[in-house]
Coordinates of N, CA and C in Angstrom, one line a residue:
Chain A
N16 N -79.5 -184.7 98.8 CA -78.8 -183.8 97.8 C -77.4 -184.6 97.2
A17 N -77.4 -184.2 96.2 CA -76.2 -184.7 95.4 C -74.9 -184.1 96.2
G18 N -73.7 -184.9 96.0 CA -72.6 -184.2 96.7 C -71.7 -185.5 97.1
V19 N -70.7 -185.0 97.9 CA -69.6 -185.9 98.6 C -69.9 -186.1 100.1
T20 N -70.0 -187.3 100.7 CA -70.7 -187.7 102.0 C -69.4 -188.3 102.6
Q21 N -69.2 -187.7 103.5 CA -67.9 -188.3 104.6 C -68.4 -188.7 105.7
T22 N -68.0 -189.9 106.3 CA -68.4 -190.2 107.6 C -67.1 -191.0 108.1
P23 N -67.1 -190.8 109.5 CA -67.8 -189.9 110.5 C -67.3 -188.7 110.2
K24 N -67.9 -187.6 111.2 CA -67.7 -186.2 111.1 C -66.5 -186.0 112.1
F25 N -66.3 -186.8 113.3 CA -65.4 -186.7 114.3 C -64.9 -188.2 114.6
Q26 N -63.8 -188.4 115.0 CA -63.3 -189.5 115.5 C -62.2 -189.5 116.4
V27 N -62.3 -190.2 117.5 CA -61.0 -190.3 118.3 C -60.5 -191.8 118.4
L28 N -59.1 -191.8 118.0 CA -58.3 -193.2 118.2 C -57.2 -193.2 119.0
K29 N -57.1 -194.6 119.4 CA -55.8 -194.7 120.3 C -54.8 -194.9 119.3
T30 N -53.5 -194.7 119.7 CA -52.3 -195.0 119.1 C -52.3 -196.5 118.6
G31 N -51.9 -197.0 117.3 CA -52.1 -198.2 117.2 C -53.3 -198.6 116.6
Q32 N -54.4 -198.0 116.6 CA -55.7 -198.6 116.1 C -55.7 -198.4 114.7
S33 N -56.6 -199.0 114.1 CA -56.9 -198.9 112.7 C -58.4 -198.5 112.5
M34 N -58.5 -197.7 111.2 CA -60.0 -197.3 110.9 C -60.1 -197.0 109.5
T35 N -61.3 -196.9 109.1 CA -61.5 -196.4 107.7 C -62.4 -195.3 107.8
L36 N -61.9 -194.4 107.1 CA -62.8 -192.9 106.8 C -63.5 -193.2 105.5
Q37 N -64.8 -193.2 105.4 CA -65.5 -193.3 104.3 C -65.8 -192.2 103.5
C38 N -66.0 -192.4 102.1 CA -66.3 -190.9 101.1 C -67.1 -191.8 100.1
A39 N -68.3 -191.1 99.9 CA -69.2 -191.5 98.9 C -69.6 -190.5 98.0
Q40 N -69.7 -190.4 96.8 CA -70.3 -189.5 96.1 C -71.3 -189.9 95.1
D41 N -72.3 -189.3 94.7 CA -73.3 -189.8 93.6 C -73.6 -188.9 92.4
M42 N -72.4 -188.1 92.0 CA -72.3 -187.5 90.8 C -71.6 -188.1 89.9
N43 N -71.3 -189.5 89.8 CA -70.6 -190.1 88.8 C -69.4 -189.4 88.4
H44 N -68.4 -188.9 89.4 CA -67.3 -188.4 89.2 C -66.4 -189.5 89.1
E45 N -65.4 -189.4 88.1 CA -64.3 -190.3 88.0 C -63.1 -190.1 88.9
Y46 N -63.1 -188.9 89.1 CA -62.0 -188.4 90.0 C -62.2 -188.2 91.4
M47 N -61.5 -189.0 92.3 CA -61.6 -188.6 93.9 C -60.4 -188.9 94.4
S48 N -60.3 -188.0 95.6 CA -59.0 -187.7 96.3 C -59.2 -187.5 97.6
W49 N -58.2 -187.9 98.5 CA -58.3 -187.5 99.9 C -57.1 -186.4 100.2
Y50 N -57.3 -185.4 101.0 CA -56.5 -184.3 101.6 C -56.5 -184.5 103.2
R51 N -55.5 -184.2 103.7 CA -55.4 -183.8 105.1 C -55.1 -182.2 105.3
Q52 N -55.8 -181.6 106.3 CA -55.5 -180.2 106.5 C -54.9 -180.2 107.8
D53 N -53.9 -179.5 108.0 CA -53.1 -179.1 109.2 C -52.8 -177.5 109.4
P54 N -52.9 -177.2 110.3 CA -52.8 -175.5 110.7 C -51.3 -175.1 110.0
G55 N -51.4 -174.0 109.4 CA -50.3 -173.4 108.4 C -49.6 -174.4 107.4
M56 N -50.6 -175.4 106.9 CA -50.1 -176.2 105.8 C -51.0 -176.4 104.8
G57 N -51.9 -175.7 104.8 CA -53.1 -175.9 103.7 C -53.5 -177.2 103.9
L58 N -54.0 -177.8 102.6 CA -54.5 -178.9 102.4 C -53.5 -179.6 101.5
R59 N -53.1 -181.0 102.0 CA -52.2 -181.7 101.2 C -52.6 -183.4 100.8
L60 N -52.6 -183.5 99.5 CA -53.0 -184.8 98.8 C -52.4 -186.1 99.4
I61 N -53.4 -186.8 99.9 CA -52.7 -188.1 100.5 C -53.0 -189.4 99.3
H62 N -53.8 -189.4 98.7 CA -54.1 -190.4 97.7 C -55.2 -189.9 96.7
Y63 N -55.1 -190.4 95.6 CA -56.1 -190.0 94.6 C -56.5 -191.3 93.8
S64 N -57.6 -191.1 92.8 CA -58.0 -192.1 91.8 C -58.6 -191.3 90.7
V65 N -58.4 -191.9 89.7 CA -59.0 -191.4 88.4 C -60.0 -192.4 87.8
G66 N -60.3 -193.3 88.6 CA -61.3 -194.2 88.0 C -61.4 -195.7 88.9
A67 N -62.4 -196.1 88.9 CA -62.5 -197.7 89.6 C -61.2 -198.5 89.3
G68 N -60.6 -199.0 90.3 CA -59.4 -199.8 90.1 C -58.2 -199.1 89.8
I69 N -58.1 -197.9 89.9 CA -56.9 -197.0 89.7 C -56.8 -196.0 90.9
T70 N -55.5 -196.2 91.4 CA -55.3 -195.4 92.6 C -53.8 -194.9 92.4
D71 N -53.5 -193.9 93.1 CA -52.1 -193.3 93.2 C -51.8 -192.5 94.3
Q72 N -50.5 -192.5 94.8 CA -50.1 -191.8 95.9 C -50.0 -190.1 95.5
G73 N -50.3 -189.4 96.8 CA -50.0 -188.0 96.5 C -48.9 -187.6 97.3
E74 N -48.9 -186.2 97.8 CA -47.7 -185.9 98.7 C -47.4 -186.5 99.8
V75 N -48.4 -186.9 100.7 CA -48.2 -187.6 101.9 C -49.0 -188.8 102.1
P76 N -48.6 -189.9 101.4 CA -49.2 -191.2 101.6 C -49.1 -192.1 102.6
N77 N -47.7 -192.2 103.5 CA -47.3 -193.0 104.4 C -48.4 -193.0 105.5
G78 N -48.8 -194.5 105.7 CA -49.4 -194.6 106.8 C -51.0 -194.6 106.4
Y79 N -51.1 -194.5 105.1 CA -52.5 -194.5 104.6 C -52.8 -195.8 103.4
N80 N -54.0 -196.2 103.3 CA -54.3 -197.1 102.3 C -55.5 -196.8 101.4
V81 N -55.6 -196.8 100.4 CA -57.1 -196.8 99.5 C -57.1 -197.7 98.6
S82 N -58.5 -197.9 98.3 CA -58.9 -198.7 97.0 C -60.0 -198.1 96.5
R83 N -60.4 -198.4 95.3 CA -61.5 -198.0 94.4 C -62.3 -199.1 93.6
S84 N -63.0 -199.8 94.5 CA -63.8 -200.7 93.8 C -64.9 -200.5 93.0
T85 N -65.5 -199.1 93.2 CA -66.6 -198.7 92.6 C -66.3 -197.3 92.4
T86 N -67.0 -196.8 91.2 CA -67.1 -195.1 91.0 C -67.4 -194.4 92.0
E87 N -68.6 -194.7 93.1 CA -68.9 -194.2 94.2 C -68.4 -193.9 95.2
D88 N -67.5 -194.9 95.8 CA -66.9 -195.0 96.9 C -65.1 -194.9 96.9
F89 N -64.6 -194.2 97.8 CA -63.2 -194.1 97.9 C -62.9 -194.1 99.4
P90 N -62.8 -195.3 100.1 CA -62.4 -195.1 101.5 C -60.8 -195.0 101.6
L91 N -60.5 -194.5 102.7 CA -59.0 -194.0 103.4 C -58.9 -194.8 104.5
R92 N -58.0 -195.9 104.6 CA -57.8 -196.7 105.8 C -56.5 -196.3 106.4
L93 N -56.5 -196.0 107.7 CA -55.3 -195.8 108.6 C -55.1 -197.2 109.1
L94 N -53.8 -197.7 108.8 CA -53.3 -198.8 109.2 C -53.1 -199.0 110.7
S95 N -52.3 -198.1 111.1 CA -51.8 -198.2 112.7 C -51.9 -196.7 113.1
A96 N -52.8 -196.2 113.6 CA -52.9 -194.6 113.9 C -51.9 -194.2 114.8
A97 N -51.2 -193.0 114.4 CA -50.2 -192.4 115.1 C -50.7 -191.1 115.2
P98 N -50.1 -190.2 116.4 CA -50.6 -189.0 116.8 C -50.3 -187.9 115.8
S99 N -49.4 -188.3 115.0 CA -49.1 -187.4 113.7 C -50.2 -187.4 112.5
Q100 N -51.3 -188.5 112.7 CA -52.2 -188.3 112.0 C -53.5 -187.5 112.4
T101 N -53.3 -187.0 113.5 CA -54.3 -186.0 114.0 C -54.4 -185.0 113.0
S102 N -55.8 -184.9 112.5 CA -55.8 -183.9 111.4 C -57.3 -183.8 111.1
V103 N -57.6 -182.9 110.0 CA -58.9 -182.9 109.3 C -58.7 -183.5 108.1
Y104 N -59.6 -184.5 107.7 CA -59.5 -185.2 106.4 C -60.7 -184.8 105.4
F105 N -60.2 -184.4 104.3 CA -61.4 -184.0 103.4 C -61.3 -185.0 102.1
C106 N -62.5 -185.4 101.6 CA -62.5 -186.2 100.3 C -62.9 -185.1 99.3
A107 N -62.5 -185.1 98.0 CA -62.9 -184.5 97.1 C -63.1 -185.2 95.8
S108 N -63.9 -184.7 94.9 CA -64.2 -185.4 93.7 C -64.4 -184.3 92.7
S109 N -64.4 -185.0 91.2 CA -64.5 -184.0 90.2 C -64.7 -184.9 89.0
Y110 N -65.3 -184.3 87.8 CA -65.3 -185.0 86.6 C -63.8 -185.0 86.0
S111 N -63.6 -186.1 85.2 CA -62.5 -186.1 84.2 C -62.7 -186.9 83.1
R112 N -61.9 -186.7 82.2 CA -62.1 -187.5 80.9 C -60.9 -188.0 80.5
G113 N -60.8 -189.3 81.0 CA -59.4 -190.0 81.2 C -58.5 -189.6 82.1
D114 N -57.6 -188.8 81.5 CA -56.5 -188.0 82.4 C -56.6 -186.6 82.4
I115 N -57.7 -186.1 81.5 CA -58.0 -184.7 81.4 C -59.0 -184.4 82.4
A116 N -58.6 -183.4 83.1 CA -59.7 -182.8 84.1 C -60.6 -181.8 83.4
L117 N -61.7 -182.0 83.8 CA -62.7 -180.9 83.4 C -62.9 -180.0 84.5
A118 N -62.0 -179.2 84.6 CA -61.8 -178.3 85.8 C -63.0 -177.3 85.9
N119 N -63.6 -176.9 84.7 CA -64.8 -176.0 84.7 C -66.0 -176.5 85.7
Y120 N -66.0 -177.8 85.8 CA -66.9 -178.4 86.8 C -66.5 -178.1 88.0
G121 N -65.3 -178.0 88.4 CA -64.8 -177.6 89.7 C -64.7 -179.0 90.7
Y122 N -64.2 -179.0 91.7 CA -64.1 -180.0 92.6 C -65.0 -179.8 93.7
T123 N -65.8 -181.0 94.2 CA -66.6 -180.9 95.3 C -66.1 -181.7 96.4
F124 N -66.2 -180.9 97.4 CA -65.8 -181.5 98.8 C -66.7 -182.0 99.6
G125 N -66.3 -183.0 100.5 CA -67.1 -183.3 101.5 C -66.9 -182.4 102.8
S126 N -67.6 -182.5 103.9 CA -67.6 -181.8 105.0 C -66.5 -181.9 106.1
G127 N -65.6 -183.1 105.8 CA -64.3 -183.2 106.6 C -64.7 -184.1 107.8
T128 N -63.6 -184.6 108.1 CA -63.6 -185.6 109.4 C -62.5 -185.3 110.2
R129 N -62.7 -184.9 111.4 CA -62.0 -184.3 112.5 C -61.5 -185.8 113.0
L130 N -60.1 -186.0 113.1 CA -59.4 -187.3 113.5 C -58.5 -186.8 114.5
T131 N -58.7 -187.3 115.9 CA -57.7 -187.2 117.0 C -57.0 -188.5 117.3
V132 N -55.8 -188.4 117.2 CA -55.2 -189.8 117.8 C -54.4 -189.4 119.0
V133 N -54.8 -190.2 120.0 CA -54.2 -190.1 121.4 C -53.3 -191.2 121.8
Chain B
A127 N -41.6 -179.5 90.9 CA -42.9 -179.7 91.4 C -43.7 -178.3 91.7
Q128 N -45.0 -178.3 91.5 CA -45.9 -177.2 91.6 C -45.8 -176.9 93.2
T129 N -45.8 -175.5 93.4 CA -46.0 -175.2 94.9 C -46.8 -173.6 94.7
V130 N -47.7 -173.6 95.8 CA -48.6 -172.5 96.0 C -48.2 -171.8 97.3
T131 N -47.9 -170.5 97.3 CA -47.6 -169.6 98.4 C -48.5 -168.7 98.7
Q132 N -49.1 -168.6 100.0 CA -49.9 -167.4 100.4 C -49.0 -166.8 101.7
S133 N -48.5 -165.7 101.4 CA -47.6 -165.1 102.3 C -48.2 -164.3 103.4
Q134 N -49.6 -164.2 103.6 CA -50.2 -163.4 104.4 C -51.1 -164.5 105.5
P135 N -50.4 -164.9 106.5 CA -51.3 -166.1 107.3 C -52.6 -165.3 107.7
E136 N -52.6 -164.0 108.1 CA -53.8 -163.4 108.8 C -53.9 -161.9 107.9
M137 N -55.2 -161.6 107.6 CA -55.5 -160.2 107.1 C -57.0 -159.8 107.9
S138 N -57.0 -158.5 108.0 CA -58.4 -158.0 108.7 C -58.6 -156.9 107.7
V139 N -60.0 -156.5 107.9 CA -60.4 -155.4 107.0 C -61.7 -154.9 107.7
Q140 N -62.0 -153.5 107.5 CA -63.4 -153.2 107.9 C -64.4 -153.4 107.1
E141 N -65.7 -153.8 107.8 CA -66.7 -154.2 107.0 C -67.1 -152.9 105.8
A142 N -67.2 -153.3 104.6 CA -67.7 -152.4 103.6 C -66.3 -152.1 102.7
E143 N -65.3 -152.3 103.2 CA -64.0 -151.8 102.5 C -63.6 -153.1 101.7
T144 N -62.5 -152.9 101.0 CA -61.7 -153.8 100.1 C -60.5 -154.3 100.6
V145 N -60.4 -155.6 100.2 CA -59.1 -156.4 101.0 C -58.6 -157.1 99.6
T146 N -57.5 -157.4 99.7 CA -56.7 -158.1 98.7 C -55.7 -159.2 99.2
L147 N -56.1 -160.5 98.9 CA -55.3 -161.4 99.3 C -54.3 -161.9 98.2
S148 N -53.1 -162.2 98.6 CA -51.8 -162.4 97.9 C -51.9 -164.2 97.7
C149 N -51.3 -164.4 96.4 CA -51.1 -165.9 96.2 C -49.9 -165.8 95.0
T150 N -49.1 -166.6 95.2 CA -48.1 -166.9 94.2 C -47.8 -168.3 94.0
Y151 N -47.6 -168.7 92.8 CA -47.2 -170.2 92.5 C -46.3 -170.4 91.6
D152 N -45.7 -171.5 91.6 CA -44.3 -172.0 90.8 C -44.9 -173.2 89.9
T153 N -44.7 -173.3 88.7 CA -45.0 -174.3 87.7 C -44.1 -174.1 86.3
S154 N -44.1 -175.1 85.8 CA -43.3 -175.2 84.3 C -44.5 -175.4 83.3
E155 N -45.7 -175.7 83.8 CA -46.8 -175.9 82.9 C -47.4 -174.5 82.3
S156 N -48.1 -174.7 81.1 CA -48.4 -173.6 80.4 C -50.0 -173.7 80.5
D157 N -50.6 -174.6 80.7 CA -52.3 -174.8 80.7 C -52.4 -175.3 82.1
Y158 N -53.1 -174.5 82.8 CA -53.6 -174.9 84.4 C -54.6 -174.0 84.7
Y159 N -55.3 -174.5 86.1 CA -56.3 -173.5 86.7 C -55.9 -173.3 87.8
L160 N -56.4 -172.0 88.2 CA -56.0 -171.6 89.6 C -57.6 -171.2 90.4
F161 N -57.6 -171.3 91.6 CA -58.8 -171.3 92.4 C -58.5 -170.5 93.6
W162 N -59.8 -170.0 94.1 CA -59.7 -169.5 95.4 C -60.8 -170.2 96.1
Y163 N -60.4 -170.8 97.3 CA -61.6 -171.6 98.1 C -61.6 -170.8 99.3
K164 N -63.0 -170.7 99.8 CA -63.3 -170.1 101.1 C -63.6 -171.2 102.2
Q165 N -63.1 -171.2 103.4 CA -63.5 -172.2 104.3 C -63.8 -171.6 105.7
P166 N -65.2 -171.4 105.7 CA -65.9 -170.8 107.1 C -65.6 -171.6 108.2
P167 N -66.0 -171.3 109.3 CA -66.1 -172.3 110.7 C -66.6 -173.6 110.4
S168 N -67.6 -173.7 109.8 CA -68.3 -174.6 109.3 C -67.4 -176.0 108.7
R169 N -66.1 -175.5 108.1 CA -65.3 -176.4 107.6 C -65.4 -176.8 106.3
Q170 N -66.6 -176.3 105.8 CA -67.1 -176.7 104.1 C -66.0 -175.9 103.4
M171 N -65.5 -176.6 102.3 CA -64.8 -175.9 101.3 C -65.6 -175.2 100.3
I172 N -65.5 -174.1 100.1 CA -66.6 -173.3 99.0 C -65.7 -172.8 98.0
L173 N -66.0 -173.2 96.7 CA -65.2 -172.4 95.6 C -65.8 -171.0 95.4
V174 N -64.9 -170.0 95.7 CA -64.9 -168.8 95.4 C -65.1 -168.2 93.7
I175 N -64.0 -168.5 93.3 CA -63.4 -168.2 92.0 C -62.5 -168.9 91.3
R176 N -62.4 -169.2 90.0 CA -61.6 -169.8 89.1 C -61.2 -169.0 88.0
Q177 N -59.8 -169.3 87.8 CA -59.2 -168.7 86.5 C -58.5 -169.7 85.7
E178 N -58.7 -169.6 84.3 CA -58.0 -170.5 83.2 C -56.8 -169.6 83.0
A179 N -55.6 -170.4 82.9 CA -54.5 -169.9 82.6 C -54.4 -169.2 81.2
Y180 N -55.1 -170.0 80.4 CA -54.9 -169.4 78.8 C -55.9 -168.3 78.6
K181 N -56.6 -167.7 79.6 CA -57.5 -166.6 79.5 C -56.8 -165.4 80.0
Q182 N -56.6 -164.4 79.1 CA -55.8 -163.2 79.7 C -57.0 -162.3 80.7
Q183 N -58.1 -162.3 80.5 CA -59.2 -161.7 81.2 C -59.3 -162.2 82.7
N184 N -59.2 -161.2 83.5 CA -59.5 -161.6 84.9 C -60.8 -162.3 85.2
A185 N -61.0 -163.3 86.1 CA -62.2 -163.8 86.3 C -62.9 -162.8 87.5
T186 N -64.3 -162.7 87.5 CA -65.0 -161.8 88.4 C -66.2 -162.6 88.9
E187 N -66.6 -162.8 89.9 CA -67.7 -163.2 90.7 C -68.4 -162.2 91.7
N188 N -69.3 -161.5 91.3 CA -69.9 -160.5 91.9 C -68.7 -159.6 92.5
R189 N -68.8 -159.8 93.9 CA -67.7 -158.9 94.6 C -66.5 -159.3 94.7
F190 N -66.2 -160.6 94.2 CA -65.0 -161.1 94.1 C -64.2 -161.0 92.7
S191 N -63.2 -160.7 92.7 CA -62.4 -160.6 91.4 C -60.7 -160.9 91.6
V192 N -60.3 -161.4 90.6 CA -58.9 -161.7 90.7 C -57.9 -160.8 89.7
N193 N -56.8 -160.8 90.3 CA -55.7 -160.1 89.3 C -54.5 -161.2 89.0
F194 N -54.9 -161.6 87.8 CA -53.7 -162.9 87.3 C -52.9 -162.2 86.6
Q195 N -51.5 -162.5 87.0 CA -50.5 -162.0 86.2 C -49.7 -163.4 86.0
K196 N -49.9 -163.8 84.7 CA -49.3 -165.2 84.4 C -47.6 -165.2 84.4
A197 N -47.1 -164.3 83.9 CA -45.6 -163.8 83.8 C -45.1 -163.8 85.1
A198 N -45.8 -163.3 86.1 CA -45.2 -163.3 87.6 C -45.8 -164.3 88.5
K199 N -46.7 -165.3 87.8 CA -47.1 -166.4 88.5 C -47.9 -165.8 89.7
S200 N -48.6 -164.8 89.7 CA -49.2 -164.4 90.8 C -50.9 -164.3 90.5
F201 N -51.6 -164.5 91.7 CA -53.0 -164.8 91.4 C -53.7 -164.3 92.7
S202 N -53.9 -162.9 92.8 CA -54.4 -162.4 94.1 C -55.9 -162.2 93.8
L203 N -56.5 -162.3 95.1 CA -58.1 -162.1 95.2 C -58.4 -160.8 95.7
K204 N -59.3 -160.1 95.1 CA -59.9 -158.8 95.6 C -61.3 -159.1 96.2
I205 N -61.8 -158.6 97.3 CA -62.8 -158.7 97.9 C -63.2 -157.3 98.0
S206 N -64.4 -157.0 97.3 CA -64.9 -155.4 97.6 C -66.3 -155.6 98.5
D207 N -66.4 -154.5 99.2 CA -67.7 -154.4 100.0 C -67.6 -155.5 101.0
S208 N -66.6 -155.6 101.7 CA -66.3 -156.9 102.8 C -67.6 -156.7 103.6
Q209 N -68.1 -158.0 103.8 CA -69.3 -158.4 104.5 C -68.7 -159.1 105.6
L210 N -69.7 -159.1 106.9 CA -69.2 -160.0 107.9 C -69.0 -161.5 107.5
G211 N -70.0 -162.0 106.5 CA -69.8 -163.3 106.3 C -68.8 -163.9 105.3
D212 N -68.1 -162.8 105.1 CA -66.6 -163.1 104.2 C -65.7 -163.6 105.1
A213 N -65.9 -163.6 106.6 CA -64.8 -163.9 107.4 C -64.6 -165.4 107.2
A214 N -63.3 -165.9 107.0 CA -63.1 -167.3 106.7 C -61.5 -167.6 106.6
M215 N -61.2 -168.6 106.4 CA -59.8 -169.0 105.8 C -60.0 -169.0 104.3
Y216 N -59.1 -168.5 103.7 CA -59.0 -168.6 102.1 C -58.0 -169.2 101.6
F217 N -57.8 -170.2 100.8 CA -56.9 -171.0 100.2 C -56.9 -170.7 98.6
C218 N -55.7 -170.6 98.1 CA -55.4 -170.4 96.8 C -54.9 -171.8 96.6
A219 N -55.6 -172.3 95.2 CA -55.0 -173.6 94.6 C -54.8 -173.6 93.3
Y220 N -54.1 -174.8 92.9 CA -53.6 -174.8 91.4 C -53.8 -176.2 91.1
T221 N -54.2 -176.4 89.7 CA -54.1 -177.7 89.1 C -53.8 -177.7 87.5
V222 N -53.2 -178.8 87.2 CA -52.8 -178.6 85.9 C -54.1 -179.2 84.9
I223 N -54.3 -179.2 83.7 CA -55.1 -179.6 83.1 C -54.8 -180.8 82.4
Q224 N -53.9 -181.1 81.9 CA -53.4 -182.3 81.4 C -52.8 -183.1 82.5
G225 N -53.2 -184.6 82.5 CA -52.6 -185.4 83.4 C -53.3 -185.6 84.7
A226 N -53.0 -186.0 85.6 CA -53.6 -186.4 86.9 C -54.0 -184.9 87.7
Q227 N -55.2 -184.8 87.7 CA -55.7 -183.3 88.0 C -55.7 -183.3 89.8
K228 N -54.6 -183.1 90.3 CA -54.3 -183.1 91.8 C -54.3 -181.4 92.1
L229 N -55.2 -181.2 93.2 CA -55.2 -179.7 93.6 C -53.8 -179.6 94.4
V230 N -53.3 -178.4 94.2 CA -52.2 -178.0 95.1 C -52.6 -177.0 95.8
F231 N -52.6 -176.8 97.1 CA -53.2 -175.7 97.8 C -52.0 -174.8 98.4
G232 N -52.2 -173.6 98.7 CA -51.5 -172.7 99.6 C -51.7 -172.9 101.0
Q233 N -51.1 -172.2 102.0 CA -51.2 -172.4 103.1 C -52.5 -172.0 104.0
G234 N -53.1 -170.9 103.3 CA -54.3 -170.2 103.9 C -54.0 -168.9 104.3
T235 N -54.8 -168.0 104.2 CA -55.1 -166.9 104.8 C -56.3 -166.6 105.6
R236 N -56.1 -166.4 106.8 CA -57.2 -166.0 107.6 C -57.7 -164.7 107.6
L237 N -59.1 -164.5 107.2 CA -59.7 -163.1 107.0 C -60.7 -162.8 108.0
T238 N -60.3 -161.7 108.6 CA -61.3 -161.4 109.7 C -61.9 -159.9 109.4
I239 N -63.2 -160.0 109.5 CA -64.0 -158.7 109.2 C -64.3 -157.8 110.3
N240 N -64.0 -156.8 110.7 CA -64.2 -155.9 111.6 C -65.5 -155.0 111.4
P241 N -66.5 -155.3 112.2 CA -68.0 -154.4 112.0 C -67.5 -152.9 112.3

């Protein structure tokens, strides 16, 4: 089925470890983004990309790194995990035309990754 | 900066009755979209309804409708004939049309349906 695929679904890390959360979409969406969801705070934007080779920071980028080498993939890297990064992470994608959102098509979300840092 | 506020952390309603979830937002933009997303226990984010700011007519999707008050920057969601499957977290979200299309979310409202 077409959509956004996130792996893994669950992960436990020790403080200081690094890891990569994977996100892939097969809808040829130009726009991809990463959010973290914490209780009482909704979803907050970490990083986003409007196309291959283009990334930018969102609201809470510290401790995370991204790259966009292909249209399909947008991995999120935790450089040195901290307990404050315990959260649920969502990848989302949508069509865009340059910098103009085609919001009528909506945003497609992955099923999320629950990350615990101990 | 754009912000979205949901002032009701939790709401409950009897099955078959109507409930309204509140959302206010702050923006200096004139062209934008507003969304309501539903997140059931499965964690999946499901689009419930969307509203274009330039449209005066309130959006409707079956039992779900919105009351969009642009001047007041208010975007409430009304769920009619509530069903047990409507129980979920509901998030209000905003995005501009021009520029980077970042979704800004509210804090969420947990809706419980009482049988």
